[in-house]
């Protein structure tokens, strides 16, 4: 392996690991162990679990005589262990006050030092490189989760605490909605590429598309408000059956985090309670809401293949985690596809299934993605809490259709105009 | 419309309506109102609801001065009404002892007479024809549900009651498992045909398939037993994540209705508790079990497109409801694809989604199928409780992946041999 | 044992057994297996279970060579068997369509014949006498349950079926509320008597009462309506903490079975939906409602000892099951204590606990009552669905404080006037 | 009011307030917000809520121009506010990371300063005195809750953290079990006394007792182990019906906090996982377990009146919070009634009900105790986490019969020997 590539991964290791700590620098110790539901984790757990990954898959395998920081952390910060007795460990992460935040940070430092020592003293192999790369991608996923989860956890505090300074709104008006047409025909989906990708993006394969139109930008908060005000949440005929039952059971009447305020709406952000930025993309909507909105608008959601085909030539730039904004914004640039990347994960209509001829990875890392391939829906494009260097055209994110705590949004599609 | 076609539908009306009553002829009055869970309905309800369909969509629309049998039945036997107060009407169907079975049968007779009178005295139009045809297809769906549901309901009785005489087993050995290969290439899926089809089967459209192999027959009880005995239900790595949680929560260890007996296995059938017919197709497995079995066998499930493509030239015959067997059997004929139709609904790996450019029907019938297009999986081919005249190559059945009370089975597929 | 006493029990056996069948004579077969919740049982089960009691405790013990009607009924109709697998048998009673009602009646006849044969041919002993007496008391309890349960089960039918002809209302005005004072002092509670009593009524023991006042009649529907209209169900300060949580969770706003109708109220009775008889005692209230009403009225509920002490000289007559009314009525006779017995079970403030020096019975019958002595409240006096011959001054009925399907009502008490 | 009495309360204010802070001095910040279930509260909440009590009932009422530390704390730390939307505030206390522990301590200091200022500058009245006294009693209750709750919260950590240094075991053998007899007759129960008491202890009233025997000491861990080893948790006939259902549902097989270890038992204490002290009183048993143990031992639990009558002349001393042990111990002194006070709260058989002629307090403090008088059981005598100055002979503690996180134990009673 080239020295440059090897040096690069060492630099990336330092950068990514440091970024996690930057993200949490403004938190109080009390914030680190909040866990409001079993589908979110405490910040402390994320910081420890990503560290455990390097300890488990890199240090214990490659560093001779490695002594773990604390044997018990292997159990506590492993995400894969099974139910113990009647308590599901995942929902109990918020009950683990010890090790403290300080000890957890020492654990990070210890592992960082050891990995750096390893990289300084060992010859880089492809296998080692891949494991570190996987560990960093894994940590980037957890950076996004740290922000999603802490937002969810803080939202239960009636004081609406702010982790970050609010960014000023741009007051730019979103461009008019328009659509670009794509002819029917064969296309290539997925990757066999040189660059890092998860196993669920492979192999690259041929697909036939029946033609479609794709919207120039995501649906805005203003547009979504029209749906609300038109009684969207009260019309059963707009909803998938499973979605409608949820609407009634959960009494949904707006996206997650929206708060009615003196006849208007605010929303909770990582900068506290803020006025809704009406020109920014709507976010924190479930698949059911995205689908109902599209039906209300006389459109539909794109398939993941249509989305990937349409965005093939779009540059990957935009409002990512690296912008320190952590909320979709109202910057528009007159592009054919505004905000194709960043701002909000865009719901497709495609259930998350394996690509033709895909093969699972071997070993413990092998169960990485395929085992989640039921009942989930693919989202594309990354969001305002995704690290820029983590996203790709072929990236497939996935969430259950009822979930809303991710920064998910809506890009409309349509069938082609009949000729 | 031709007189022949018009006469035919009248004959079909009499046949299908009479068949429903034939199915329940052996039931005790007490059996008719059993409802063991909210996803099944009492037999009485099925008999009344299918009747309501004709009353609502045919008689009140086409027969001048039609007087309903009982105004209140409009409410009671309508499947679409929404939650009343805190009780979900669907789960309360088993609590409605009145009208009695006798009154329900009188209701059927009344509506039958009126429809016959209408057909005798009114000129048949396309619209009327379609509504009657839809009503009959609807009744055939409920004939299958009557058998599925009563089996489920009776299964809770420790006396294992039998509704029908048991059929003797064939003692034929299933043919060896083999696979037929299909090349990659374009194919047509769905229908625009002249024959009746549900909206979810349209439009006929082009699809590209990546090539596959399809098994010659469904997985047998004997093969499935090997999976059980190999610890299939205890190996997390074989299961989708959602499925594994269910296995543990529900303590699944065999297909639904299997009962451990002196070290061996029996199963509950509509003819009571019976020894397992080891050479017959396994049935009453969930999607998770079908998927786990396939992974254990080193194979996969087919996509619905692969299945439809493979079975294009198969004749539609086999062990259907009309055979009065109501249980998969072990008849084999040396065909390329044994039991492609009948015996068991075959799980595909395809989530139930709309076909490209599909359009919903208008009006109340319009919500028929599309609103169920989330979280469900497509099954193909019909079963031993499906009426023969109800099934088609393009027929798409769908169930949630956790469901097992339908007569579902497994046909394996594989990627093509690498060349 | 005297021949007379022996003859009497034989006559009682015939009378009580026949009465059960008289109660259900107007039911449709479909009604017999309704079970709307796990705390109620189907009528068929009651009829079979009371029969099982004689088979199990009398015939198998005293009749040489007794052959059971059906071995499996021992399992099916035994109320004491434990949970089988994950299904609680009690909540599954409504799923047992076989044996049919007809077979169940044949079972009753078979056991009746055998018991009569036994009584004709065996010399009566004290032990046999006691078991038959216990069996009859047990059957009378289930007669009350048959009526309570079928009322609950039918109440879920939006057609409000009627089992019995409605009785005309008396239109008598309830006498003005007044109180009788009792001095503090010692009194005797419970029984050691010759007459039949359950073990929970023994032994007779000394108690010191601090003095009280007891109301002349139960609270009427009209009075209870004032409580409703005064916002009784919205004022947390009137309620026990556990009760208030229930009020909010269950959205209680009136007694069970009350139905709002065009701005007024009706209630569901065993004679269908009827206008509320405002002068009759309120019924189907929980302990929490009785307690909240009393607090609202500036009074309290009596202890069970106060109630028993106060009613010592009251004659046992009134509106019992034998009146075929099955609903509290508005007959008043100017008595010091109107309706002390019959009409409604009167909530006391006393948790159900053992009497001093009480001893449990031996054997299976021994667990009869004592094991229910937690979390329940004592009620006194019998109701309109209690057989007259079943009630006694010392009778202690008991229900959980949240339960409302029994015919429970309210008699107010107060501390003595300070002198 | 005398200057001495006024000075005393000022000293008590400083002592009690300081004690709360002493209790938590060894905690990590992360420990302060743990909340493992809705029936426990985070330590931080207890510290703030007890402070809120003084702010609300003393400062805002008696100090002219008092400015609250933070208006929002009135909402956050009020235990009485009702459900907001679908979230029950009580179960969300663990989600409130802000205010931080540091801010909470500043809040305490602020209120302490203001109360001290008030007491220095205002003339003490009876009313002010009573409110401060009530506030201190309230804080002492929460001191016990702080220890109960943090023990419960830490018990979910598989590392078994210790808050305090373990105390050495005494290795003293418990004295042989013996009983003291009490004749039947009248006695006085409750208090009208000069000393502070809660409203539920009043008024003092006459009661007749039927005679009893009371054990010389609580049941030990060794004795309780015999019950376990004799299959106590598997014998339905030993249990109250409600208790037995709980045993099966929760799979209880030992007291709370007991952990099976290499064939033996340890238990979790506030000093971490420790070997069981076999001669010490068993604790963390539910009422159901206490009752089942007593039945197994051929005895019963005492009524609260029997307990109070028996202990009338016992000195109030023993293993209280002030001993810093926080776990029952095995010190015995040869007294007639060992450990009548301290060590463990002793379950009586008496449901928690109002005393004859009791009257609720007026106003917000009026709902203090009476509203909990359903479904709970009285316990007597205080425990190893009760402040010595908080307990009295007439003190009535109460818990639901299924609860085990309080330091509850068992003292046996029996009926008198028949003469």
PDB file of N, CA and C in Angstrom, chain A residues 82-83 186 205-206 208 210-211 239-242 244 248 288 349 351 353-354 356-357 359 370-375 400-401 415-416, chain B residues 82-83 186 205-206 208 210-211 239-242 244 248 288 349 351 353-354 356-357 359 370-375 400-401 415-416:
ATOM      1  N   UNK A  82     -27.025 -10.061  23.066  1.00  0.00           N
ATOM      2  CA  UNK A  82     -28.437 -10.428  23.092  1.00  0.00           C
ATOM      3  C   UNK A  82     -29.089 -10.065  24.422  1.00  0.00           C
ATOM      4  N   UNK A  83     -30.392 -10.140  24.403  1.00  0.00           N
ATOM      5  CA  UNK A  83     -31.193  -9.867  25.599  1.00  0.00           C
ATOM      6  C   UNK A  83     -30.674 -10.611  26.822  1.00  0.00           C
ATOM      7  N   UNK A 186     -32.598   1.412 -19.867  1.00  0.00           N
ATOM      8  CA  UNK A 186     -31.701   0.714 -18.948  1.00  0.00           C
ATOM      9  C   UNK A 186     -30.790   1.709 -18.233  1.00  0.00           C
ATOM     10  N   UNK A 205     -25.432  -3.105 -10.973  1.00  0.00           N
ATOM     11  CA  UNK A 205     -26.256  -4.000 -11.800  1.00  0.00           C
ATOM     12  C   UNK A 205     -27.160  -3.196 -12.722  1.00  0.00           C
ATOM     13  N   UNK A 206     -27.615  -3.875 -13.762  1.00  0.00           N
ATOM     14  CA  UNK A 206     -28.514  -3.245 -14.740  1.00  0.00           C
ATOM     15  C   UNK A 206     -29.937  -3.245 -14.235  1.00  0.00           C
ATOM     16  N   UNK A 208     -34.015  -1.698 -15.488  1.00  0.00           N
ATOM     17  CA  UNK A 208     -34.818  -0.995 -16.484  1.00  0.00           C
ATOM     18  C   UNK A 208     -35.753  -0.034 -15.770  1.00  0.00           C
ATOM     19  N   UNK A 210     -38.919   2.772 -16.085  1.00  0.00           N
ATOM     20  CA  UNK A 210     -40.073   3.022 -16.958  1.00  0.00           C
ATOM     21  C   UNK A 210     -40.277   4.497 -17.282  1.00  0.00           C
ATOM     22  N   UNK A 211     -39.309   5.315 -16.900  1.00  0.00           N
ATOM     23  CA  UNK A 211     -39.454   6.737 -17.168  1.00  0.00           C
ATOM     24  C   UNK A 211     -40.091   7.452 -16.003  1.00  0.00           C
ATOM     25  N   UNK A 239     -53.912   8.279   2.923  1.00  0.00           N
ATOM     26  CA  UNK A 239     -52.896   7.549   3.687  1.00  0.00           C
ATOM     27  C   UNK A 239     -52.867   6.062   3.373  1.00  0.00           C
ATOM     28  N   UNK A 240     -51.676   5.513   3.447  1.00  0.00           N
ATOM     29  CA  UNK A 240     -51.542   4.073   3.520  1.00  0.00           C
ATOM     30  C   UNK A 240     -52.255   3.585   4.774  1.00  0.00           C
ATOM     31  N   UNK A 241     -52.811   2.407   4.703  1.00  0.00           N
ATOM     32  CA  UNK A 241     -53.614   1.897   5.809  1.00  0.00           C
ATOM     33  C   UNK A 241     -52.826   1.865   7.126  1.00  0.00           C
ATOM     34  N   UNK A 242     -51.604   1.361   7.075  1.00  0.00           N
ATOM     35  CA  UNK A 242     -50.771   1.318   8.293  1.00  0.00           C
ATOM     36  C   UNK A 242     -50.484   2.719   8.817  1.00  0.00           C
ATOM     37  N   UNK A 244     -52.373   5.415   8.412  1.00  0.00           N
ATOM     38  CA  UNK A 244     -53.581   6.039   8.951  1.00  0.00           C
ATOM     39  C   UNK A 244     -53.849   5.576  10.384  1.00  0.00           C
ATOM     40  N   UNK A 248     -53.909   8.142  13.777  1.00  0.00           N
ATOM     41  CA  UNK A 248     -54.952   8.217  14.792  1.00  0.00           C
ATOM     42  C   UNK A 248     -54.425   7.835  16.168  1.00  0.00           C
ATOM     43  N   UNK A 288     -44.889   7.547   5.928  1.00  0.00           N
ATOM     44  CA  UNK A 288     -46.332   7.651   5.730  1.00  0.00           C
ATOM     45  C   UNK A 288     -46.742   9.080   5.411  1.00  0.00           C
ATOM     46  N   UNK A 349     -39.784   5.508  -2.564  1.00  0.00           N
ATOM     47  CA  UNK A 349     -40.904   4.578  -2.346  1.00  0.00           C
ATOM     48  C   UNK A 349     -40.415   3.128  -2.292  1.00  0.00           C
ATOM     49  N   UNK A 351     -38.903  -0.178  -0.770  1.00  0.00           N
ATOM     50  CA  UNK A 351     -38.510  -0.960   0.400  1.00  0.00           C
ATOM     51  C   UNK A 351     -37.052  -1.380   0.267  1.00  0.00           C
ATOM     52  N   UNK A 353     -34.299  -3.695   0.041  1.00  0.00           N
ATOM     53  CA  UNK A 353     -34.111  -5.109  -0.310  1.00  0.00           C
ATOM     54  C   UNK A 353     -32.715  -5.295  -0.897  1.00  0.00           C
ATOM     55  N   UNK A 354     -32.244  -6.537  -0.958  1.00  0.00           N
ATOM     56  CA  UNK A 354     -30.890  -6.761  -1.487  1.00  0.00           C
ATOM     57  C   UNK A 354     -30.834  -6.544  -2.988  1.00  0.00           C
ATOM     58  N   UNK A 356     -29.662  -7.470  -6.797  1.00  0.00           N
ATOM     59  CA  UNK A 356     -29.476  -8.750  -7.461  1.00  0.00           C
ATOM     60  C   UNK A 356     -28.034  -9.249  -7.316  1.00  0.00           C
ATOM     61  N   UNK A 357     -27.902 -10.497  -7.000  1.00  0.00           N
ATOM     62  CA  UNK A 357     -26.608 -11.190  -6.871  1.00  0.00           C
ATOM     63  C   UNK A 357     -25.723 -10.645  -5.747  1.00  0.00           C
ATOM     64  N   UNK A 359     -23.974 -10.493  -2.184  1.00  0.00           N
ATOM     65  CA  UNK A 359     -23.484 -11.527  -1.272  1.00  0.00           C
ATOM     66  C   UNK A 359     -23.201 -10.893   0.084  1.00  0.00           C
ATOM     67  N   UNK A 370     -27.570  -6.641   5.757  1.00  0.00           N
ATOM     68  CA  UNK A 370     -28.605  -7.457   5.126  1.00  0.00           C
ATOM     69  C   UNK A 370     -29.688  -7.866   6.096  1.00  0.00           C
ATOM     70  N   UNK A 371     -29.336  -8.016   7.346  1.00  0.00           N
ATOM     71  CA  UNK A 371     -30.349  -8.534   8.262  1.00  0.00           C
ATOM     72  C   UNK A 371     -31.448  -7.507   8.570  1.00  0.00           C
ATOM     73  N   UNK A 372     -31.219  -6.288   8.159  1.00  0.00           N
ATOM     74  CA  UNK A 372     -32.257  -5.264   8.362  1.00  0.00           C
ATOM     75  C   UNK A 372     -33.184  -5.133   7.166  1.00  0.00           C
ATOM     76  N   UNK A 373     -33.041  -6.047   6.183  1.00  0.00           N
ATOM     77  CA  UNK A 373     -33.794  -5.890   4.953  1.00  0.00           C
ATOM     78  C   UNK A 373     -35.209  -6.420   5.045  1.00  0.00           C
ATOM     79  N   UNK A 374     -35.955  -5.917   6.010  1.00  0.00           N
ATOM     80  CA  UNK A 374     -37.397  -6.150   6.004  1.00  0.00           C
ATOM     81  C   UNK A 374     -38.065  -4.971   6.683  1.00  0.00           C
ATOM     82  N   UNK A 375     -39.139  -4.542   6.091  1.00  0.00           N
ATOM     83  CA  UNK A 375     -40.005  -3.501   6.678  1.00  0.00           C
ATOM     84  C   UNK A 375     -39.403  -2.100   6.684  1.00  0.00           C
ATOM     85  N   UNK A 400     -37.471   2.538   9.330  1.00  0.00           N
ATOM     86  CA  UNK A 400     -38.847   2.043   9.332  1.00  0.00           C
ATOM     87  C   UNK A 400     -39.770   3.184   8.904  1.00  0.00           C
ATOM     88  N   UNK A 401     -40.871   2.831   8.248  1.00  0.00           N
ATOM     89  CA  UNK A 401     -41.730   3.896   7.696  1.00  0.00           C
ATOM     90  C   UNK A 401     -42.372   4.792   8.751  1.00  0.00           C
ATOM     91  N   UNK A 415     -45.015  10.118 -12.849  1.00  0.00           N
ATOM     92  CA  UNK A 415     -44.861   9.344 -14.078  1.00  0.00           C
ATOM     93  C   UNK A 415     -44.570  10.315 -15.221  1.00  0.00           C
ATOM     94  N   UNK A 416     -43.989   9.809 -16.293  1.00  0.00           N
ATOM     95  CA  UNK A 416     -43.703  10.704 -17.413  1.00  0.00           C
ATOM     96  C   UNK A 416     -45.007  11.173 -18.064  1.00  0.00           C
TER      97      UNK A 416
ATOM     98  N   UNK B  82     -65.011   3.161  10.421  1.00  0.00           N
ATOM     99  CA  UNK B  82     -63.886   3.522  11.280  1.00  0.00           C
ATOM    100  C   UNK B  82     -64.159   3.186  12.740  1.00  0.00           C
ATOM    101  N   UNK B  83     -63.114   3.289  13.513  1.00  0.00           N
ATOM    102  CA  UNK B  83     -63.188   3.035  14.933  1.00  0.00           C
ATOM    103  C   UNK B  83     -64.329   3.808  15.599  1.00  0.00           C
ATOM    104  N   UNK B 186     -35.074  -8.832 -20.626  1.00  0.00           N
ATOM    105  CA  UNK B 186     -36.329  -8.123 -20.412  1.00  0.00           C
ATOM    106  C   UNK B 186     -37.485  -9.119 -20.370  1.00  0.00           C
ATOM    107  N   UNK B 205     -46.109  -4.253 -17.775  1.00  0.00           N
ATOM    108  CA  UNK B 205     -44.956  -3.368 -17.951  1.00  0.00           C
ATOM    109  C   UNK B 205     -43.676  -4.168 -18.151  1.00  0.00           C
ATOM    110  N   UNK B 206     -42.687  -3.498 -18.721  1.00  0.00           N
ATOM    111  CA  UNK B 206     -41.391  -4.128 -18.971  1.00  0.00           C
ATOM    112  C   UNK B 206     -40.543  -4.121 -17.709  1.00  0.00           C
ATOM    113  N   UNK B 208     -36.541  -5.698 -16.294  1.00  0.00           N
ATOM    114  CA  UNK B 208     -35.294  -6.396 -16.595  1.00  0.00           C
ATOM    115  C   UNK B 208     -34.970  -7.338 -15.451  1.00  0.00           C
ATOM    116  N   UNK B 210     -32.246 -10.146 -13.798  1.00  0.00           N
ATOM    117  CA  UNK B 210     -30.808 -10.407 -13.815  1.00  0.00           C
ATOM    118  C   UNK B 210     -30.459 -11.888 -13.918  1.00  0.00           C
ATOM    119  N   UNK B 211     -31.458 -12.700 -14.195  1.00  0.00           N
ATOM    120  CA  UNK B 211     -31.189 -14.128 -14.304  1.00  0.00           C
ATOM    121  C   UNK B 211     -31.367 -14.814 -12.968  1.00  0.00           C
ATOM    122  N   UNK B 239     -31.543 -15.369  10.456  1.00  0.00           N
ATOM    123  CA  UNK B 239     -32.813 -14.636  10.465  1.00  0.00           C
ATOM    124  C   UNK B 239     -32.640 -13.159  10.171  1.00  0.00           C
ATOM    125  N   UNK B 240     -33.646 -12.602   9.515  1.00  0.00           N
ATOM    126  CA  UNK B 240     -33.777 -11.150   9.476  1.00  0.00           C
ATOM    127  C   UNK B 240     -33.945 -10.656  10.906  1.00  0.00           C
ATOM    128  N   UNK B 241     -33.453  -9.471  11.172  1.00  0.00           N
ATOM    129  CA  UNK B 241     -33.471  -8.937  12.532  1.00  0.00           C
ATOM    130  C   UNK B 241     -34.891  -8.900  13.112  1.00  0.00           C
ATOM    131  N   UNK B 242     -35.841  -8.398  12.346  1.00  0.00           N
ATOM    132  CA  UNK B 242     -37.231  -8.337  12.824  1.00  0.00           C
ATOM    133  C   UNK B 242     -37.781  -9.739  13.090  1.00  0.00           C
ATOM    134  N   UNK B 244     -36.035 -12.430  13.915  1.00  0.00           N
ATOM    135  CA  UNK B 244     -35.389 -13.037  15.077  1.00  0.00           C
ATOM    136  C   UNK B 244     -36.018 -12.562  16.378  1.00  0.00           C
ATOM    137  N   UNK B 248     -37.998 -15.054  19.166  1.00  0.00           N
ATOM    138  CA  UNK B 248     -37.756 -15.108  20.607  1.00  0.00           C
ATOM    139  C   UNK B 248     -39.000 -14.726  21.396  1.00  0.00           C
ATOM    140  N   UNK B 288     -40.579 -14.638   7.501  1.00  0.00           N
ATOM    141  CA  UNK B 288     -39.290 -14.728   8.199  1.00  0.00           C
ATOM    142  C   UNK B 288     -38.782 -16.167   8.205  1.00  0.00           C
ATOM    143  N   UNK B 349     -39.624 -12.723  -2.384  1.00  0.00           N
ATOM    144  CA  UNK B 349     -38.844 -11.790  -1.550  1.00  0.00           C
ATOM    145  C   UNK B 349     -39.258 -10.350  -1.820  1.00  0.00           C
ATOM    146  N   UNK B 351     -41.366  -7.005  -1.517  1.00  0.00           N
ATOM    147  CA  UNK B 351     -42.366  -6.201  -0.823  1.00  0.00           C
ATOM    148  C   UNK B 351     -43.461  -5.790  -1.802  1.00  0.00           C
ATOM    149  N   UNK B 353     -45.542  -3.501  -3.654  1.00  0.00           N
ATOM    150  CA  UNK B 353     -45.480  -2.085  -4.075  1.00  0.00           C
ATOM    151  C   UNK B 353     -46.252  -1.915  -5.371  1.00  0.00           C
ATOM    152  N   UNK B 354     -46.581  -0.675  -5.712  1.00  0.00           N
ATOM    153  CA  UNK B 354     -47.358  -0.454  -6.947  1.00  0.00           C
ATOM    154  C   UNK B 354     -46.510  -0.702  -8.187  1.00  0.00           C
ATOM    155  N   UNK B 356     -45.178   0.166 -11.952  1.00  0.00           N
ATOM    156  CA  UNK B 356     -44.911   1.439 -12.623  1.00  0.00           C
ATOM    157  C   UNK B 356     -46.149   1.935 -13.381  1.00  0.00           C
ATOM    158  N   UNK B 357     -46.450   3.211 -13.202  1.00  0.00           N
ATOM    159  CA  UNK B 357     -47.563   3.884 -13.892  1.00  0.00           C
ATOM    160  C   UNK B 357     -48.935   3.353 -13.504  1.00  0.00           C
ATOM    161  N   UNK B 359     -52.471   3.241 -11.682  1.00  0.00           N
ATOM    162  CA  UNK B 359     -53.389   4.297 -11.246  1.00  0.00           C
ATOM    163  C   UNK B 359     -54.428   3.670 -10.334  1.00  0.00           C
ATOM    164  N   UNK B 370     -54.322  -0.501  -3.088  1.00  0.00           N
ATOM    165  CA  UNK B 370     -53.113   0.315  -2.998  1.00  0.00           C
ATOM    166  C   UNK B 370     -52.814   0.735  -1.571  1.00  0.00           C
ATOM    167  N   UNK B 371     -53.847   0.911  -0.785  1.00  0.00           N
ATOM    168  CA  UNK B 371     -53.575   1.424   0.555  1.00  0.00           C
ATOM    169  C   UNK B 371     -52.886   0.408   1.454  1.00  0.00           C
ATOM    170  N   UNK B 372     -52.820  -0.823   1.014  1.00  0.00           N
ATOM    171  CA  UNK B 372     -52.119  -1.838   1.802  1.00  0.00           C
ATOM    172  C   UNK B 372     -50.660  -1.983   1.401  1.00  0.00           C
ATOM    173  N   UNK B 373     -50.203  -1.073   0.522  1.00  0.00           N
ATOM    174  CA  UNK B 373     -48.865  -1.234  -0.031  1.00  0.00           C
ATOM    175  C   UNK B 373     -47.778  -0.690   0.886  1.00  0.00           C
ATOM    176  N   UNK B 374     -47.761  -1.191   2.096  1.00  0.00           N
ATOM    177  CA  UNK B 374     -46.593  -0.955   2.950  1.00  0.00           C
ATOM    178  C   UNK B 374     -46.459  -2.125   3.906  1.00  0.00           C
ATOM    179  N   UNK B 375     -45.232  -2.565   4.077  1.00  0.00           N
ATOM    180  CA  UNK B 375     -44.894  -3.591   5.069  1.00  0.00           C
ATOM    181  C   UNK B 375     -45.386  -4.990   4.721  1.00  0.00           C
ATOM    182  N   UNK B 400     -48.521  -9.598   5.774  1.00  0.00           N
ATOM    183  CA  UNK B 400     -47.415  -9.096   6.588  1.00  0.00           C
ATOM    184  C   UNK B 400     -46.421 -10.231   6.814  1.00  0.00           C
ATOM    185  N   UNK B 401     -45.153  -9.894   6.924  1.00  0.00           N
ATOM    186  CA  UNK B 401     -44.151 -10.960   7.011  1.00  0.00           C
ATOM    187  C   UNK B 401     -44.266 -11.840   8.257  1.00  0.00           C
ATOM    188  N   UNK B 415     -29.316 -17.431  -7.484  1.00  0.00           N
ATOM    189  CA  UNK B 415     -28.688 -16.675  -8.571  1.00  0.00           C
ATOM    190  C   UNK B 415     -28.234 -17.656  -9.643  1.00  0.00           C
ATOM    191  N   UNK B 416     -28.081 -17.162 -10.857  1.00  0.00           N
ATOM    192  CA  UNK B 416     -27.627 -18.064 -11.921  1.00  0.00           C
ATOM    193  C   UNK B 416     -26.199 -18.524 -11.644  1.00  0.00           C
TER     194      UNK B 416
END
